[in-house]
PDB file of C-alpha atoms in Angstrom:
ATOM      1  CA  MET A 197     -10.094   9.549  25.583  1.00 55.00           C
ATOM      2  CA  ALA A 198      -9.134   6.055  24.402  1.00 57.00           C
ATOM      3  CA  ASN A 199      -8.550   5.283  20.733  1.00 67.00           C
ATOM      4  CA  MET A 200      -8.653   8.868  19.443  1.00 85.00           C
ATOM      5  CA  GLU A 201      -6.262   8.852  16.520  1.00 95.00           C
ATOM      6  CA  LEU A 202      -5.453  10.409  13.161  1.00 96.00           C
ATOM      7  CA  THR A 203      -5.672   8.810   9.740  1.00 97.00           C
ATOM      8  CA  PHE A 204      -4.697   9.848   6.247  1.00 96.00           C
ATOM      9  CA  ILE A 205      -7.303   9.564   3.502  1.00 95.00           C
ATOM     10  CA  ALA A 206      -6.703  10.454  -0.125  1.00 93.00           C
ATOM     11  CA  ILE A 207      -9.484  10.785  -2.638  1.00 92.00           C
ATOM     12  CA  LYS A 208      -7.839   9.682  -5.849  1.00 89.00           C
ATOM     13  CA  LEU A 209      -8.093  11.387  -9.198  1.00 88.00           C
ATOM     14  CA  ASP A 210     -10.975   9.320 -10.611  1.00 83.00           C
ATOM     15  CA  ASN A 211     -13.175  10.261  -7.675  1.00 84.00           C
ATOM     16  CA  VAL A 212     -12.076  13.902  -7.894  1.00 89.00           C
ATOM     17  CA  GLN A 213     -12.859  13.991 -11.615  1.00 85.00           C
ATOM     18  CA  HIS A 214     -16.254  12.368 -11.080  1.00 83.00           C
ATOM     19  CA  GLY A 215     -17.142  15.062  -8.527  1.00 87.00           C
ATOM     20  CA  LEU A 216     -17.514  12.685  -5.582  1.00 86.00           C
ATOM     21  CA  VAL A 217     -15.259  14.520  -3.095  1.00 93.00           C
ATOM     22  CA  GLY A 218     -18.182  15.991  -1.187  1.00 94.00           C
ATOM     23  CA  GLU A 219     -19.892  12.604  -0.927  1.00 90.00           C
ATOM     24  CA  ILE A 220     -16.803  11.023   0.657  1.00 90.00           C
ATOM     25  CA  ILE A 221     -16.421  13.904   3.112  1.00 94.00           C
ATOM     26  CA  LYS A 222     -20.121  13.620   3.969  1.00 94.00           C
ATOM     27  CA  LEU A 223     -19.776   9.899   4.764  1.00 91.00           C
ATOM     28  CA  LEU A 224     -16.813  10.518   7.068  1.00 92.00           C
ATOM     29  CA  LYS A 225     -18.598  13.395   8.830  1.00 92.00           C
ATOM     30  CA  GLN A 226     -21.662  11.198   9.328  1.00 91.00           C
ATOM     31  CA  LYS A 227     -19.420   8.896  11.389  1.00 90.00           C
ATOM     32  CA  ASP A 228     -18.593  11.979  13.486  1.00 87.00           C
ATOM     33  CA  PHE A 229     -14.932  12.097  12.484  1.00 92.00           C
ATOM     34  CA  TYR A 230     -13.196  15.476  12.487  1.00 91.00           C
ATOM     35  CA  LEU A 231     -11.547  16.843   9.348  1.00 95.00           C
ATOM     36  CA  VAL A 232      -8.327  18.403  10.657  1.00 95.00           C
ATOM     37  CA  ALA A 233      -6.464  19.072   7.372  1.00 98.00           C
ATOM     38  CA  MET A 234      -7.131  18.989   3.637  1.00 98.00           C
ATOM     39  CA  LYS A 235      -5.183  19.797   0.465  1.00 97.00           C
ATOM     40  CA  PHE A 236      -6.065  19.687  -3.208  1.00 96.00           C
ATOM     41  CA  LEU A 237      -2.940  18.837  -5.165  1.00 95.00           C
ATOM     42  CA  GLN A 238      -1.304  16.995  -8.005  1.00 94.00           C
ATOM     43  CA  ALA A 239       1.272  14.767  -6.323  1.00 92.00           C
ATOM     44  CA  SER A 240       4.781  14.843  -7.757  1.00 93.00           C
ATOM     45  CA  GLU A 241       6.500  11.640  -8.876  1.00 93.00           C
ATOM     46  CA  GLU A 242       9.004  12.079  -6.033  1.00 92.00           C
ATOM     47  CA  LEU A 243       6.248  12.309  -3.410  1.00 91.00           C
ATOM     48  CA  LEU A 244       4.421   9.304  -4.880  1.00 90.00           C
ATOM     49  CA  LYS A 245       7.591   7.205  -4.891  1.00 91.00           C
ATOM     50  CA  GLN A 246       8.071   8.044  -1.192  1.00 89.00           C
ATOM     51  CA  ASP A 247       4.439   7.315  -0.350  1.00 86.00           C
ATOM     52  CA  TYR A 248       4.378   3.995  -2.222  1.00 85.00           C
ATOM     53  CA  ILE A 249       7.915   2.917  -1.210  1.00 86.00           C
ATOM     54  CA  ASP A 250       6.605  -0.384   0.170  1.00 85.00           C
ATOM     55  CA  LEU A 251       5.308  -1.233  -3.332  1.00 85.00           C
ATOM     56  CA  LYS A 252       8.489  -0.349  -5.222  1.00 87.00           C
ATOM     57  CA  ASP A 253       9.433  -3.927  -6.164  1.00 90.00           C
ATOM     58  CA  PRO A 254       6.294  -5.246  -7.918  1.00 88.00           C
ATOM     59  CA  PRO A 255       6.162  -4.685 -11.696  1.00 90.00           C
ATOM     60  CA  PHE A 256       3.072  -2.449 -11.451  1.00 86.00           C
ATOM     61  CA  PHE A 257       4.945   0.251  -9.458  1.00 88.00           C
ATOM     62  CA  PRO A 258       5.931   2.510 -12.419  1.00 91.00           C
ATOM     63  CA  GLY A 259       2.375   2.395 -13.779  1.00 88.00           C
ATOM     64  CA  LEU A 260       0.939   3.191 -10.354  1.00 86.00           C
ATOM     65  CA  VAL A 261       3.180   6.250  -9.968  1.00 90.00           C
ATOM     66  CA  LYS A 262       2.393   7.418 -13.521  1.00 91.00           C
ATOM     67  CA  TYR A 263      -1.344   6.992 -12.984  1.00 88.00           C
ATOM     68  CA  MET A 264      -1.363   8.749  -9.603  1.00 88.00           C
ATOM     69  CA  ASN A 265       0.687  11.607 -11.089  1.00 90.00           C
ATOM     70  CA  SER A 266      -1.794  12.110 -13.945  1.00 90.00           C
ATOM     71  CA  GLY A 267      -4.410  14.147 -12.075  1.00 91.00           C
ATOM     72  CA  PRO A 268      -5.455  15.893  -8.877  1.00 94.00           C
ATOM     73  CA  VAL A 269      -6.080  14.243  -5.526  1.00 94.00           C
ATOM     74  CA  VAL A 270      -7.622  15.473  -2.293  1.00 96.00           C
ATOM     75  CA  ALA A 271      -5.406  14.627   0.679  1.00 96.00           C
ATOM     76  CA  MET A 272      -7.028  14.744   4.100  1.00 97.00           C
ATOM     77  CA  VAL A 273      -6.325  14.064   7.751  1.00 98.00           C
ATOM     78  CA  TRP A 274      -9.212  12.875   9.901  1.00 97.00           C
ATOM     79  CA  GLU A 275      -9.391  12.446  13.661  1.00 95.00           C
ATOM     80  CA  GLY A 276     -11.683  10.219  15.646  1.00 92.00           C
ATOM     81  CA  GLN A 277     -12.114   7.220  17.844  1.00 91.00           C
ATOM     82  CA  ASN A 278     -10.737   4.171  15.968  1.00 93.00           C
ATOM     83  CA  VAL A 279     -10.716   6.270  12.776  1.00 95.00           C
ATOM     84  CA  VAL A 280      -8.049   4.137  11.054  1.00 96.00           C
ATOM     85  CA  LYS A 281      -9.938   0.856  11.370  1.00 95.00           C
ATOM     86  CA  THR A 282     -13.366   2.363  10.800  1.00 94.00           C
ATOM     87  CA  GLY A 283     -12.119   4.311   7.791  1.00 93.00           C
ATOM     88  CA  ARG A 284     -10.725   1.133   6.242  1.00 91.00           C
ATOM     89  CA  VAL A 285     -14.031  -0.681   6.766  1.00 92.00           C
ATOM     90  CA  MET A 286     -15.890   2.208   5.125  1.00 91.00           C
ATOM     91  CA  HIS A 287     -13.507   2.145   2.139  1.00 84.00           C
ATOM     92  CA  GLY A 288     -13.962  -1.538   1.420  1.00 85.00           C
ATOM     93  CA  GLU A 289     -11.400  -3.969   0.090  1.00 85.00           C
ATOM     94  CA  THR A 290      -8.785  -3.073  -2.515  1.00 78.00           C
ATOM     95  CA  ASN A 291     -10.185  -5.672  -4.893  1.00 79.00           C
ATOM     96  CA  PRO A 292     -13.677  -4.602  -6.015  1.00 77.00           C
ATOM     97  CA  ALA A 293     -14.782  -8.246  -6.157  1.00 82.00           C
ATOM     98  CA  ASP A 294     -14.094  -8.467  -2.408  1.00 87.00           C
ATOM     99  CA  SER A 295     -15.709  -5.133  -1.462  1.00 84.00           C
ATOM    100  CA  MET A 296     -19.149  -5.293   0.088  1.00 87.00           C
ATOM    101  CA  PRO A 297     -22.032  -3.179  -1.196  1.00 86.00           C
ATOM    102  CA  GLY A 298     -22.356  -0.099   0.967  1.00 85.00           C
ATOM    103  CA  THR A 299     -18.599   0.506   1.066  1.00 86.00           C
ATOM    104  CA  ILE A 300     -17.086   3.373  -0.918  1.00 82.00           C
ATOM    105  CA  GLN A 301     -15.058   1.108  -3.181  1.00 79.00           C
ATOM    106  CA  GLY A 302     -17.741  -1.579  -3.353  1.00 78.00           C
ATOM    107  CA  ASP A 303     -20.301   0.902  -4.630  1.00 79.00           C
ATOM    108  CA  VAL A 304     -18.209   2.969  -7.030  1.00 75.00           C
ATOM    109  CA  TYR A 305     -15.279   1.229  -8.717  1.00 72.00           C
ATOM    110  CA  ILE A 306     -14.647  -1.928 -10.726  1.00 68.00           C
ATOM    111  CA  GLN A 307     -10.883  -2.382 -11.252  1.00 69.00           C
ATOM    112  CA  VAL A 308      -8.104  -2.931  -8.709  1.00 66.00           C
ATOM    113  CA  GLY A 309      -5.723  -0.587 -10.542  1.00 64.00           C
ATOM    114  CA  ARG A 310      -8.249   2.237 -10.430  1.00 68.00           C
ATOM    115  CA  ASN A 311      -9.451   2.210  -6.848  1.00 68.00           C
ATOM    116  CA  ILE A 312     -10.734   5.621  -5.908  1.00 79.00           C
ATOM    117  CA  ILE A 313      -9.767   6.155  -2.308  1.00 85.00           C
ATOM    118  CA  HIS A 314      -6.803   5.431  -0.085  1.00 87.00           C
ATOM    119  CA  GLY A 315      -6.820   5.185   3.681  1.00 90.00           C
ATOM    120  CA  SER A 316      -3.996   4.416   6.080  1.00 93.00           C
ATOM    121  CA  ASP A 317      -3.927   0.795   7.221  1.00 92.00           C
ATOM    122  CA  SER A 318      -2.421   1.513  10.642  1.00 95.00           C
ATOM    123  CA  VAL A 319      -1.709   4.400  12.979  1.00 96.00           C
ATOM    124  CA  LYS A 320       1.992   4.072  12.129  1.00 96.00           C
ATOM    125  CA  SER A 321       1.403   4.317   8.367  1.00 94.00           C
ATOM    126  CA  ALA A 322      -0.986   7.242   8.983  1.00 96.00           C
ATOM    127  CA  GLU A 323       1.785   9.107  10.807  1.00 96.00           C
ATOM    128  CA  LYS A 324       4.165   8.500   7.879  1.00 93.00           C
ATOM    129  CA  GLU A 325       1.654   9.527   5.223  1.00 94.00           C
ATOM    130  CA  ILE A 326       0.512  12.609   7.115  1.00 97.00           C
ATOM    131  CA  SER A 327       4.109  13.760   7.594  1.00 96.00           C
ATOM    132  CA  LEU A 328       4.770  13.445   3.842  1.00 93.00           C
ATOM    133  CA  LEU A 329       2.007  15.889   2.955  1.00 94.00           C
ATOM    134  CA  PHE A 330       1.309  18.061   5.974  1.00 97.00           C
ATOM    135  CA  LYS A 331       3.366  20.186   8.329  1.00 96.00           C
ATOM    136  CA  PRO A 332       2.352  19.853  11.999  1.00 96.00           C
ATOM    137  CA  GLU A 333       1.043  23.430  12.032  1.00 96.00           C
ATOM    138  CA  GLU A 334      -1.346  22.591   9.170  1.00 97.00           C
ATOM    139  CA  LEU A 335      -3.312  20.182  11.365  1.00 96.00           C
ATOM    140  CA  VAL A 336      -6.186  21.993  13.039  1.00 94.00           C
ATOM    141  CA  THR A 337      -7.120  20.517  16.402  1.00 82.00           C
ATOM    142  CA  TYR A 338     -10.476  21.483  17.800  1.00 78.00           C
ATOM    143  CA  LYS A 339     -13.343  20.172  19.864  1.00 76.00           C
ATOM    144  CA  SER A 340     -16.715  20.233  18.164  1.00 76.00           C
ATOM    145  CA  CYS A 341     -19.665  21.514  20.129  1.00 76.00           C
ATOM    146  CA  ALA A 342     -21.210  18.044  19.496  1.00 75.00           C
ATOM    147  CA  PHE A 343     -18.201  16.181  20.937  1.00 76.00           C
ATOM    148  CA  ASP A 344     -19.641  15.493  24.390  1.00 78.00           C
ATOM    149  CA  GLY A 345     -22.843  14.157  22.874  1.00 80.00           C
ATOM    150  CA  ILE A 346     -20.927  11.758  20.604  1.00 78.00           C
ATOM    151  CA  TYR A 347     -18.083  10.432  22.739  1.00 74.00           C
ATOM    152  CA  GLU A 348     -18.042   9.097  26.294  1.00 76.00           C
TER     153      GLU A 348
END
């Protein structure tokens, strides 16, 4: 089937601490995406530096790593048709002033430095992020009994 892909989504510590993990999962399931892997963890500084390597030069990098290392996150892999693009639309923009109402970030957070969810911005970055946190055997591939009623 065309455009079936994987994406990486992390529910950041603020959202975890506010008890909104289930709400985010519910929204993604309502779009008929498949949860194929999930971990609850506190990311190490080393892992965060690898994950945010493309942001290593800006002056906010050390603060970002420190903040992300300060509490638990829920790391997930989702599968679905156009899941990367659709997931990003559901998240909203990084800047809360640019996020539309009805998006996760538009409805819940107010500061750029404390956005509450991360989603891969491309299939290539999803592959990189997934490989940092998950072994291939940790991804559970399955076909839901509702699959044929959802996808052509």
